[in-house]
Coordinates of C-alpha atoms in Angstrom, one line a residue:
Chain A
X1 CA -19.8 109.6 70.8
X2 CA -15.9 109.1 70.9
X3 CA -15.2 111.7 72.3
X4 CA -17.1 110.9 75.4
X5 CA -15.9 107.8 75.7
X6 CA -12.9 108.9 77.1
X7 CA -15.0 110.6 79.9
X8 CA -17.4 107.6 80.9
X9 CA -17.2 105.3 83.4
X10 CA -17.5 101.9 82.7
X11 CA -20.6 101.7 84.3
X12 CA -22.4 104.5 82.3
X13 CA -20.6 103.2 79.0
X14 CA -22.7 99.3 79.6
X15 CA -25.8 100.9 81.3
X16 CA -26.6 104.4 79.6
X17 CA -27.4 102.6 76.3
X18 CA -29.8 100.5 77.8
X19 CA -31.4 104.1 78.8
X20 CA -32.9 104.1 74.8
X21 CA -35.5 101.7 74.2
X22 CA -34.1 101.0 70.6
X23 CA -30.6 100.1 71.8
X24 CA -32.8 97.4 74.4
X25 CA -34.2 95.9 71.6
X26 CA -31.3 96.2 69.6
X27 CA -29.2 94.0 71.9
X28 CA -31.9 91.3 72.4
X29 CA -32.6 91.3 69.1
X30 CA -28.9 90.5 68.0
X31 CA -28.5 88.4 70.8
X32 CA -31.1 85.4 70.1
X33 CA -30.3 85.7 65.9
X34 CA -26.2 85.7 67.1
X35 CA -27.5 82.4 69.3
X36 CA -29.8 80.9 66.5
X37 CA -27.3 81.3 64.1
X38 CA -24.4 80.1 66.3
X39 CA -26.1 76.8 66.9
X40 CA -26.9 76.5 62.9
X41 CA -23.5 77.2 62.4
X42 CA -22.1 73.9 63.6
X43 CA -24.0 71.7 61.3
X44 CA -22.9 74.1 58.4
X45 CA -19.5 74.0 59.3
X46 CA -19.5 70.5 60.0
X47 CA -21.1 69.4 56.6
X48 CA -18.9 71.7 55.0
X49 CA -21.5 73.9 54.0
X50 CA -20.3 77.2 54.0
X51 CA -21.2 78.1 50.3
X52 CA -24.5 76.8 50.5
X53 CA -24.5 79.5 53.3
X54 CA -24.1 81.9 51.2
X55 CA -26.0 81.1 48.3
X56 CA -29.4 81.2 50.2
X57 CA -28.5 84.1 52.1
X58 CA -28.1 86.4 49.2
X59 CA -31.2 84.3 47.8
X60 CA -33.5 85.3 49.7
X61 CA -33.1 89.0 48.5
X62 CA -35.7 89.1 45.9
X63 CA -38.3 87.3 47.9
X64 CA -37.7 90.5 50.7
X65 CA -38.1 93.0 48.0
X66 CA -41.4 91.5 46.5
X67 CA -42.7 90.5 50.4
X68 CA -42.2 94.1 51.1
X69 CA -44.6 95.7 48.2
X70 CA -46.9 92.8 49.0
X71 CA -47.5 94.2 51.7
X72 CA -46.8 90.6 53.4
X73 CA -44.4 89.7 56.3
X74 CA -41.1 89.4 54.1
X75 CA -39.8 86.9 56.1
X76 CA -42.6 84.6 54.1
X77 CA -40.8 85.8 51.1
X78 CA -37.6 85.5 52.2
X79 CA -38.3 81.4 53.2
X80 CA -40.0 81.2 49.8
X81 CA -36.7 82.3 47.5
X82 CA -34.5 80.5 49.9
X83 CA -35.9 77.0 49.6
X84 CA -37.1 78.3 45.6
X85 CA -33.0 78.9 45.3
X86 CA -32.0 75.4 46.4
X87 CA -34.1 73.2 44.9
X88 CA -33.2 75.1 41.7
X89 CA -29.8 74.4 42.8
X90 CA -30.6 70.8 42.9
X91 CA -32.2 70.6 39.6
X92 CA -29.9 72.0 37.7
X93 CA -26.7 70.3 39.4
X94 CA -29.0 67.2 38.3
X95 CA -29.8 67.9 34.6
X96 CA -26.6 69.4 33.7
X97 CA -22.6 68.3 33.8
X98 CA -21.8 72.0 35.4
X99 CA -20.2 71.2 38.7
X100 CA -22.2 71.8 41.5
X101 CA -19.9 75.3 43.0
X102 CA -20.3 77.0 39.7
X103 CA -24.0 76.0 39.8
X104 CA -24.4 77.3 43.6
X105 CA -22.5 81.0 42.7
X106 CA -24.6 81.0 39.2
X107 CA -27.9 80.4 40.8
X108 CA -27.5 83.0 43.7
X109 CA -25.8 85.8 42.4
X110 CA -28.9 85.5 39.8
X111 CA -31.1 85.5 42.5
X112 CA -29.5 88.5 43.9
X113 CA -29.2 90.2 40.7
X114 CA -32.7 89.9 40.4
X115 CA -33.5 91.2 43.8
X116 CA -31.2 94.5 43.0
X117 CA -33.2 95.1 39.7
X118 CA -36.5 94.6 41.9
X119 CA -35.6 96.9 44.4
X120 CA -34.7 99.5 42.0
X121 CA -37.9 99.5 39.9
X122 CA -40.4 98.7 42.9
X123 CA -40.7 102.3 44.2
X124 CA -41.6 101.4 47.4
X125 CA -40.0 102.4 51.3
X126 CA -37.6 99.7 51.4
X127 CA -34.4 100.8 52.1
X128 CA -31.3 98.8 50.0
X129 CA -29.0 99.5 52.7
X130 CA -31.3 98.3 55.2
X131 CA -31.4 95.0 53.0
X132 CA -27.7 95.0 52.5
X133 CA -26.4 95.6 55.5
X134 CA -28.7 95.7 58.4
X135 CA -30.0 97.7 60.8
X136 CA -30.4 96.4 64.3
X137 CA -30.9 99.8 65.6
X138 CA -33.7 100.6 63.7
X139 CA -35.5 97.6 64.1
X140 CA -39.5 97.6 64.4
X141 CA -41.7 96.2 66.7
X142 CA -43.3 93.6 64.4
X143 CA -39.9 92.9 62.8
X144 CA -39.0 91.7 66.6
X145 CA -41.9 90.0 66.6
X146 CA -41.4 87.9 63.4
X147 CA -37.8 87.5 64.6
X148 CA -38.9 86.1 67.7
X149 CA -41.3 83.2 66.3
X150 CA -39.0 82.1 63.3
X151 CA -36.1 81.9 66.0
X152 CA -38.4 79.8 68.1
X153 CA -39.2 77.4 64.8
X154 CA -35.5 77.2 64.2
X155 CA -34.4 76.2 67.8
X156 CA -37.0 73.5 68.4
X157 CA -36.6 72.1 64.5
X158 CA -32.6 72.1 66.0
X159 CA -33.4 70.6 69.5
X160 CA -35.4 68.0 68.4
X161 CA -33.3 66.0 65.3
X162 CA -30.1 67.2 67.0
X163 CA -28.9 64.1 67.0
X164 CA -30.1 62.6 63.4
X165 CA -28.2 66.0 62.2
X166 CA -25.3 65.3 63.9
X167 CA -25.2 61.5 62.8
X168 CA -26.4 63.1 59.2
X169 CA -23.3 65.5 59.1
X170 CA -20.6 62.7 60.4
X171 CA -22.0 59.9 58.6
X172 CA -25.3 60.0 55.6
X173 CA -24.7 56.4 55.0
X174 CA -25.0 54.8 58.4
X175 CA -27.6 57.2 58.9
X176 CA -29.2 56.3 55.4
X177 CA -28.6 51.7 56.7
X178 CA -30.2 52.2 59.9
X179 CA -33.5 53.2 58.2
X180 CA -33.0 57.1 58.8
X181 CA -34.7 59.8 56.3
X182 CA -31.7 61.0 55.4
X183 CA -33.5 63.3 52.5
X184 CA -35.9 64.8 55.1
X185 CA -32.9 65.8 57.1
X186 CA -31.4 67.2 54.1
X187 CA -34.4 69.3 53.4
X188 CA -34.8 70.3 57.2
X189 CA -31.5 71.7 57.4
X190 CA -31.8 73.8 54.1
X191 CA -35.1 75.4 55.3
X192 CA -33.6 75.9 59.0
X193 CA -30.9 77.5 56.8
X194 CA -33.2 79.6 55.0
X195 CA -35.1 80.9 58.0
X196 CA -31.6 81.6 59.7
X197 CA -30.9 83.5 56.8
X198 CA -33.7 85.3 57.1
X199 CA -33.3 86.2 60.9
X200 CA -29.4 87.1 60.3
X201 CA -30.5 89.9 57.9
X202 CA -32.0 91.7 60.2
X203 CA -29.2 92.3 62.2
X204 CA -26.1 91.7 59.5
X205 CA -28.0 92.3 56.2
X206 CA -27.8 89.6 53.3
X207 CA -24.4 90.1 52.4
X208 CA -22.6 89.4 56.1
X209 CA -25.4 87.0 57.4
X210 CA -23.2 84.0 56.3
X211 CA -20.6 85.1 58.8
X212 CA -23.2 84.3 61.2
X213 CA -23.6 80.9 59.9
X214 CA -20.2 79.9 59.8
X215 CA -18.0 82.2 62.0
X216 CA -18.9 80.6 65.2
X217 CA -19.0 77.3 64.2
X218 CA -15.8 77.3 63.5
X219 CA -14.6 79.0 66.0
X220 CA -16.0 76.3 68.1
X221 CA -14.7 73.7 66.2
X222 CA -11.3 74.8 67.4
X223 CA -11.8 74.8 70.5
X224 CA -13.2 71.8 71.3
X225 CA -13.5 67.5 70.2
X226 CA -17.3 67.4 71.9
X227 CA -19.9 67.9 69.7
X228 CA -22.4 69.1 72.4
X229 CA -19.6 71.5 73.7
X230 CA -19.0 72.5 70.2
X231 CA -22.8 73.9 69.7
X232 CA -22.8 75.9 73.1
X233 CA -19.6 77.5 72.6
X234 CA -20.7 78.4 69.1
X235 CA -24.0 79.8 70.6
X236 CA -22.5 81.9 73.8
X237 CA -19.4 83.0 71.0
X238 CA -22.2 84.5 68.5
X239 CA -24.3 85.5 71.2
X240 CA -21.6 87.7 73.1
X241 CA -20.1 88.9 69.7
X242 CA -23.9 90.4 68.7
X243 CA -23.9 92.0 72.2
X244 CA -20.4 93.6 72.2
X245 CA -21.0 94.4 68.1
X246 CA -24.4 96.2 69.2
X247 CA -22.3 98.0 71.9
X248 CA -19.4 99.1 69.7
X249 CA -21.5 100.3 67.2
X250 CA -23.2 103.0 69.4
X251 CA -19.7 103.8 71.6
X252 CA -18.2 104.6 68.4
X253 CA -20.8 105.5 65.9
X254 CA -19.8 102.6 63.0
X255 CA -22.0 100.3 61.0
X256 CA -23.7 97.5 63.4
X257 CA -23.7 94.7 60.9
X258 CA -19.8 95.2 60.1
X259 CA -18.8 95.9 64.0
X260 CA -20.8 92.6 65.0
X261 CA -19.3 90.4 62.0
X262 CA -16.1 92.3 63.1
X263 CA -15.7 91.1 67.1
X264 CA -16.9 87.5 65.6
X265 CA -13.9 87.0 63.3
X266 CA -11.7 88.6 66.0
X267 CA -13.0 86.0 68.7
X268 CA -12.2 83.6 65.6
X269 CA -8.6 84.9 65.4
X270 CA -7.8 84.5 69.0
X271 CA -8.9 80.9 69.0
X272 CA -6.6 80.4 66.0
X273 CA -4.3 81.4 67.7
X274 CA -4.4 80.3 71.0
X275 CA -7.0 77.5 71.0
X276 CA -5.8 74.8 73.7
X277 CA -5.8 72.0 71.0
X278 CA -5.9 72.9 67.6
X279 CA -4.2 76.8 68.0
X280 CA -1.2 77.6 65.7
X281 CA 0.8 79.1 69.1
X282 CA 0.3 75.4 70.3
X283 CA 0.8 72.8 67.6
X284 CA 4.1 75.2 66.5
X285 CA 5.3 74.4 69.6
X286 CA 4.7 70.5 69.7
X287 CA 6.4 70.3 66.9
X288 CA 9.9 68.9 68.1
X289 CA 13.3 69.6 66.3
Chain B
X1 CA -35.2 36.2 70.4
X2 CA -35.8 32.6 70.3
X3 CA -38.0 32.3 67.5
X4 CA -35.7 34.7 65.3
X5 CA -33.0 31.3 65.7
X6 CA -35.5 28.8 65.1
X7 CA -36.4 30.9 61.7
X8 CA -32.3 31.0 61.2
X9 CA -32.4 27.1 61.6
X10 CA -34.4 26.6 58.9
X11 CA -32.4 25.2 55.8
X12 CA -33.9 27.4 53.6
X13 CA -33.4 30.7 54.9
X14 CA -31.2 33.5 54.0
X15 CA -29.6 36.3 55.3
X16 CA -29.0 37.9 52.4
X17 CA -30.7 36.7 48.9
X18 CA -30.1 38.6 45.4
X19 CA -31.8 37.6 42.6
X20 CA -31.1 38.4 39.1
X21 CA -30.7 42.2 40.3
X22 CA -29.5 44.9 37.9
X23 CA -28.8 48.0 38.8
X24 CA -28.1 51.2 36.2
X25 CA -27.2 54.6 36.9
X26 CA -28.9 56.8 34.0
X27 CA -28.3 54.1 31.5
X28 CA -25.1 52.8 32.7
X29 CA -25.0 49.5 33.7
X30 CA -23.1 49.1 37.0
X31 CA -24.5 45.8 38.0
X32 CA -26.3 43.2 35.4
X33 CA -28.0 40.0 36.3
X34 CA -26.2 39.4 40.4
X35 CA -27.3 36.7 42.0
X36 CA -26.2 35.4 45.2
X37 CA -27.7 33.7 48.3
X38 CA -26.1 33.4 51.8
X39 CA -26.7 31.7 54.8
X40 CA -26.8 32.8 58.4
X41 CA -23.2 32.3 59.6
X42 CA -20.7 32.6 56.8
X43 CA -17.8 34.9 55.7
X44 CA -18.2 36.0 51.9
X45 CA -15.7 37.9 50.3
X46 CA -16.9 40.0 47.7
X47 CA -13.9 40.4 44.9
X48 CA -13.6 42.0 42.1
X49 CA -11.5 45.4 40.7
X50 CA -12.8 49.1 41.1
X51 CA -15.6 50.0 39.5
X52 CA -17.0 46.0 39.2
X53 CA -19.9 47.3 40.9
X54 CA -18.9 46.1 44.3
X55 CA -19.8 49.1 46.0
X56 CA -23.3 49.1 44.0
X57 CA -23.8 45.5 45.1
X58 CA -23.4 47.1 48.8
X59 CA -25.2 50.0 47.6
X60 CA -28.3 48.1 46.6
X61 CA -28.5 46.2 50.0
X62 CA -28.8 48.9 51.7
X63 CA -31.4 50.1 50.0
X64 CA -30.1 53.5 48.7
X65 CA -30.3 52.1 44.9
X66 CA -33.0 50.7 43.7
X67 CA -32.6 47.8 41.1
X68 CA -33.9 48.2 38.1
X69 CA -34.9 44.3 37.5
X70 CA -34.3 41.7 39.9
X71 CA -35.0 41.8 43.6
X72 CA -33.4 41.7 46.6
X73 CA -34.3 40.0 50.3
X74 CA -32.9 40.7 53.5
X75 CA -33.5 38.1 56.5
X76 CA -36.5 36.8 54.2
X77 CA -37.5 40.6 53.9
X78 CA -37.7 43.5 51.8
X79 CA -34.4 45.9 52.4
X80 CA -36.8 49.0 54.1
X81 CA -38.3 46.3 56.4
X82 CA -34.6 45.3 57.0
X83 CA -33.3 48.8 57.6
X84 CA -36.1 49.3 59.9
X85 CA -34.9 45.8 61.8
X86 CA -31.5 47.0 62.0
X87 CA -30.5 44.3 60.1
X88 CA -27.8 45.7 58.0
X89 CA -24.5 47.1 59.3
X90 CA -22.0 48.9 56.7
X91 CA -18.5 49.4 58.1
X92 CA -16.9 52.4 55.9
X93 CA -13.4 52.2 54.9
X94 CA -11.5 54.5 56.7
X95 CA -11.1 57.3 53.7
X96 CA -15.1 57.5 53.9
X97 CA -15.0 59.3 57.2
X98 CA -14.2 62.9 58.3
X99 CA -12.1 62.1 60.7
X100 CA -11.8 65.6 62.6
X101 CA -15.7 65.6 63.6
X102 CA -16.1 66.6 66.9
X103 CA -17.7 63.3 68.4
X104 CA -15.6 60.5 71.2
X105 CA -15.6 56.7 70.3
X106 CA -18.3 56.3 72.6
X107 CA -20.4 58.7 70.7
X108 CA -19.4 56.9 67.7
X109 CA -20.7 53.4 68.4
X110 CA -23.7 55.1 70.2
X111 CA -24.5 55.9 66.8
X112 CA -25.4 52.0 65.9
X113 CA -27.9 52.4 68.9
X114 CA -30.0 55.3 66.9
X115 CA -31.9 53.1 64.8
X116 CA -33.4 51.3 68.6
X117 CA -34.0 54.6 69.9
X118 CA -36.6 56.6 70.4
X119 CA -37.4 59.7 68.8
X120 CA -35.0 62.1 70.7
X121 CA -32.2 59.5 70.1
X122 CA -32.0 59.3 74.2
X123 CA -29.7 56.5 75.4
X124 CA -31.3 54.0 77.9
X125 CA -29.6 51.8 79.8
X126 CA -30.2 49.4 77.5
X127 CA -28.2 51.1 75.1
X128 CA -25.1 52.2 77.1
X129 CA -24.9 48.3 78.4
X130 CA -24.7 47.8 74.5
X131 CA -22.1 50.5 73.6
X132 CA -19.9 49.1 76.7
X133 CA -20.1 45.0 75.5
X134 CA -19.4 46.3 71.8
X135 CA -16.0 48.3 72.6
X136 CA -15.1 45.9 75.3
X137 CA -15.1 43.2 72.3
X138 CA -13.1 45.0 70.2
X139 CA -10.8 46.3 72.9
X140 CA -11.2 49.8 72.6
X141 CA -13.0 50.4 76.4
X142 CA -9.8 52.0 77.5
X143 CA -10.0 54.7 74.4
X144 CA -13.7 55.3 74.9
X145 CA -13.5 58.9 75.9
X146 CA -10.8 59.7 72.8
X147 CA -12.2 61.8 70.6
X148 CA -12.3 59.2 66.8
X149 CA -9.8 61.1 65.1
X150 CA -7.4 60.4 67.8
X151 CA -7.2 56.8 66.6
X152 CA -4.9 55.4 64.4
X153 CA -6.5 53.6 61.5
X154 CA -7.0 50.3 62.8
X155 CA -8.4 51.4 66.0
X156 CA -10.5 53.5 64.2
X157 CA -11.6 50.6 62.2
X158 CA -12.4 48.6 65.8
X159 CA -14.5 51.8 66.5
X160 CA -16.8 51.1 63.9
X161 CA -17.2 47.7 64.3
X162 CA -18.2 48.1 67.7
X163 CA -21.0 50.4 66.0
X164 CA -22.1 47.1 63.8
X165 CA -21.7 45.4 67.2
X166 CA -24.1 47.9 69.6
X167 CA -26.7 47.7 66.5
X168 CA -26.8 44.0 66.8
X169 CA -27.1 43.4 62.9
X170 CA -27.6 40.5 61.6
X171 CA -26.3 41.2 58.3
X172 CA -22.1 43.1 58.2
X173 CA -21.0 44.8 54.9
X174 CA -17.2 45.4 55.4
X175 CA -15.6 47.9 52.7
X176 CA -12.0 46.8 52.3
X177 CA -11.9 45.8 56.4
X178 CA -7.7 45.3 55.9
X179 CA -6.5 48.2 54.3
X180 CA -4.3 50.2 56.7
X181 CA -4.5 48.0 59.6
X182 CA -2.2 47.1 62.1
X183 CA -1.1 43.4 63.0
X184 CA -3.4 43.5 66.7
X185 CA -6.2 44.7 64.7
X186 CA -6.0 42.2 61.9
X187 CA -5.9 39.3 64.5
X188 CA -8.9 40.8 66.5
X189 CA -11.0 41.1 63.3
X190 CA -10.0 37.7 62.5
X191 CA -11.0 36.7 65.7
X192 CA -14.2 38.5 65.5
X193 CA -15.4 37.1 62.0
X194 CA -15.2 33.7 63.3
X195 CA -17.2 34.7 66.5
X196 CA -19.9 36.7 64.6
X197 CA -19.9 33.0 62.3
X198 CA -20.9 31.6 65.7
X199 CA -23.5 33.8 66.2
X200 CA -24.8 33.1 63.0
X201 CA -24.5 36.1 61.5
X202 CA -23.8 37.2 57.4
X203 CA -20.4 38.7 56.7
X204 CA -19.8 40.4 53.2
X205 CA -16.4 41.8 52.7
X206 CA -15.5 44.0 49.9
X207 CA -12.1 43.9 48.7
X208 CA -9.6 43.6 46.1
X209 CA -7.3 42.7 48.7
X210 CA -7.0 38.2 47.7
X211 CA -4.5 37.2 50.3
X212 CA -6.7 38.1 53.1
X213 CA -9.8 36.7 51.6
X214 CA -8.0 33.7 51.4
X215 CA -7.3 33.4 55.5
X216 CA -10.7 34.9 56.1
X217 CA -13.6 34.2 53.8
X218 CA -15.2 30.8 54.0
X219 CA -17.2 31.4 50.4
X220 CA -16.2 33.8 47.7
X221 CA -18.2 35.8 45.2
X222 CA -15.9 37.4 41.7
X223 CA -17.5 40.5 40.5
X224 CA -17.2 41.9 37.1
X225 CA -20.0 44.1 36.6
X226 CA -21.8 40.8 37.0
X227 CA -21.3 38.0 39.4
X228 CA -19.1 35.4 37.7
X229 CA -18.5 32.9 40.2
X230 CA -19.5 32.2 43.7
X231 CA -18.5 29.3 46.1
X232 CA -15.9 27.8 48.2
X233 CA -13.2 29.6 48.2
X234 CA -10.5 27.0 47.2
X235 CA -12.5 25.9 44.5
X236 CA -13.5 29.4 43.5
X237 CA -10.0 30.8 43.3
X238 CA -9.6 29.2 39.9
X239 CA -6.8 31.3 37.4
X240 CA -9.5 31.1 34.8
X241 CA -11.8 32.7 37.1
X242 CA -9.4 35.1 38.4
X243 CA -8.8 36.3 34.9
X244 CA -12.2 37.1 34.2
X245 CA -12.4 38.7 37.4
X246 CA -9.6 41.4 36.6
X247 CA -8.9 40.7 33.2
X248 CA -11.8 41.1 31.3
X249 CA -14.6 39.0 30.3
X250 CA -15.3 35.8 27.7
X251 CA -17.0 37.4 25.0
X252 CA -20.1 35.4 25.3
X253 CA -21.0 37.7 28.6
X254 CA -20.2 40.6 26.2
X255 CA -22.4 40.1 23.8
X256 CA -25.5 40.9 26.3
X257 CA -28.1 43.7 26.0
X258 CA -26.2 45.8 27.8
X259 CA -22.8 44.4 27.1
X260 CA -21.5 46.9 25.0
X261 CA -22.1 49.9 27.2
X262 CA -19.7 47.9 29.5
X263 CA -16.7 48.9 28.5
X264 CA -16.6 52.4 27.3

């Protein structure tokens, strides 16, 4: 394909693609989980949880694997190990004096561990890689489908406490006075989290989806002191990073989940740098001497 | 409106009332046998060192602990049915906060609305009338649109004040109000206290801080895991009292139940 680049308009580079049905459903595919996740990722950046991030979305490998020689939708299992993963989280951080990071790596890479022995002994057509890493381009019908609905769950769950999740992440204990479930929120934004997780993986795989839950966040962050601003800039970042990701991987034949991870922390990088605000370029220079 | 003053008139009515409450963390005792009553329209300093269970005390009227014996009444009510009133306001110290979240000062004391709102948190009119009135008291209008980590401290501290202020509460819980604060904020809190006196609501203020309880409080409450003295503050301020407070205790209050757990 790289060698043909050099050939191609730009018109036939954006618009052949779109020519192959599976690039079509590639793009939109990446597009809404890069938006779901990108709107996730300000309330995990924002309540600083990043780890947690990751520890559900290498959770939910096991629940795939055994979803998958169910014969059930996996995204059932996926939900199932990522909520299972934790609450066991918060049991043992209660019962026990190990600090709660070494409990939240002990607990997932377990999880995960167990998921690798699974796949290995479950002969079955699930593909590790698939798993791993993603594969937007070979993505199936009803795997769009399942996309689709969790996506909508996620959005409206979002939409509709957006608010008692903001107030939740800047301040639990006015939140908590004022008569607010602060424990329901808690729990709503862990199973959002798991369900992200398990839309990320189709397009990332487990072990990048938590740059989709954190990346554009705080990319975001930097760029702006408006929460509201903060989420749609987060969304459009991880949105367009999906569609030029999905793009990059067919022009140049590479790996989708890495290329799409890739472009995010690049838009990242340029915001570090040259974010209005908060960029290094500009607070070097306000410095005075 | 005008039946919640003719309840406040009453001369048996409290704002906030604390019975005999204890309060233990897996066994430890953090709070043992606290009682305290306060009426509509006093300042109350609440003084005692770190880890006298001040922040428990705070803890438990707000609801998030529950106490283990004793029991606790807000506005004649039980604390849920308070929190559900908007009753009680908490103003965090300033090291509580994350100061870099992405949210204005108007966003901020919006917040104190959310408990009015409806289920979408959508501000009425109503409610922005609210926001306006609170910041224009403590003199923050001009810095509305300032994102709160702009502030310095003591504006910041203004900021939330104006939250207790939108959510009209009846009862304030202050966490060290004076640390870090400039000289125009100090004067408009002191300002402030006396006006929220006049409209007869509760202040408790938690400090360690005895200078400025002093000029502020009207009554004073020494905590030492246990309340050891409330009143007046001139006659409260005692050196015998003071001693207990942040020198230990008489050993008759150590030889309790729970006394000896105390003092690990």
């Amino acid at each position: 394909m790289s060698e043909a680049l050099v050939f191609a308009s730009p018109f036939s580079l954006l618009f052949d693609p779109l020519s192959h049905e599976f690039m079509r459903r590639a793009l939109m595919v990446s597009a809404l989980v890069g938006g779901v996740c990108g709107l996730l990722s300000c309330y995990m950046t924002l309540k600083g949880w990043a780890l947690m991030g990751d520890a559900v979305s290498h959770s939910v490998m096991p629940g795939v694997v055994i979803a998958y020689a169910l014969g059930i939708p996996f995204s059932i299992g996926a939900f199932v190990f990522g909520v299972g993963s934790v609450a066991l989280i918060g049991f043992v951080k209660q019962k026990s004096r190990v600090k709660e990071d070494t409990v939240i790596g002990l607990v997932f890479t377990g999880f995960f561990a167990l998921g690798l022995v699974l796949v290995s002994k479950i002969k079955s057509n699930i593909d590790l890689m698939h798993i791993l890493f993603g594969s937007p381009l070979g993505i199936s019908q009803s795997d769009v489908n399942q996309t689709l609905i969790i996506s909508l769950i996620v959005v409206i769950i979002l939409l509709l406490f957006r608010r008692d999740l903001m107030l939740y992440c800047f301040d639990a204990t006015h939140a908590r006075s004022i008569g607010i479930n602060t424990s329901l929120l808690h729990y709503l934004l862990l199973s959002v989290l798991s369900l992200s997780a398990v839309v990320g993986l189709q397009t990332v795989g487990i072990i990048l989806v938590v740059a989709m839950l954190i990346t554009p966040g705080a990319t975001a962050y930097l760029l702006t002191d408006r929460f509201d601003r903060m989420t749609l800039l987060a969304i459009c970042s991880s949105a367009i990073s999906s569609i030029v990701g999905v793009y990059v991987s067919y022009w140049f034949d590479i790996e989708t989940g890495g290329s799409i991870v890739l472009v995010q922390t690049i838009i990242f990088l340029i915001a570090f740098m040259f974010a209005p605000k908060y960029g290094i370029l500009k607070s070097k220079s306000s410095i005075p001497f | 409106m005008e039946t919640v003053i003719e309840k406040d008139k009453r001369i048996d009515f409290f704002r906030i009332e604390a019975d005999q409450v204890c309060v233990d963390y897996n066994g430890t005792v953090a709070l043992y046998d606290a009682s305290l009553k306060l009426k509509p329209g006093c300042i109350c300093g609440l003084v005692g060192m770190n880890g006298a269970g001040k922040s428990t005390f705070f803890k438990a009227l707000m609801g998030f602990v529950r106490p283990s014996r004793g029991k606790i009444r807000i506005n004649q009510t039980m604390v849920p049915h308070a929190q559900r009133d908007q009753a009680v306001a908490y103003v965090p110290q300033n090291e509580g906060i994350d100061c870099s979240f992405p949210v204005s000062v108007w966003d901020v004391v919006m917040m104190g609305r959310y408990g009015s709102m409806n289920f979408l948190r959508v501000p009425r009119e109503s409610d922005r009338r609210a926001v306006w009135h609170a910041l224009e008291r403590v003199e923050l209008l001009d810095l509305r649109k300032r994102p709160i980590g702009a502030l310095s401290g003591g504006q910041r501290k203004r900021a939330f004040l104006a939250r207790a202020i939108a959510q009209r509460a009846s009862v304030l819980l202050l966490d060290e109000p004076f640390s870090g604060v400039d000289v125009r904020t100090e004067k408009l809190m002191a300002e402030l206290f006396l006006q929220f006196r006049q409209e007869n609501r509760t202040i408790l203020i938690s400090t360690h801080d005895l200078s400025h309880v002093r000029d502020f409080c009207d009554l004073v409450v020494l905590i030492n895991k246990t309340v050891l003295a409330y009143g007046e503050t001139s006659e409260v301020f005692t050196p015998e009292n003071l001693t207990m407070t942040f020198g230990g205790m008489p050993p008759d209050l150590l030889s309790g139940p729970t006394g000896s757990s105390e003092f690990k």
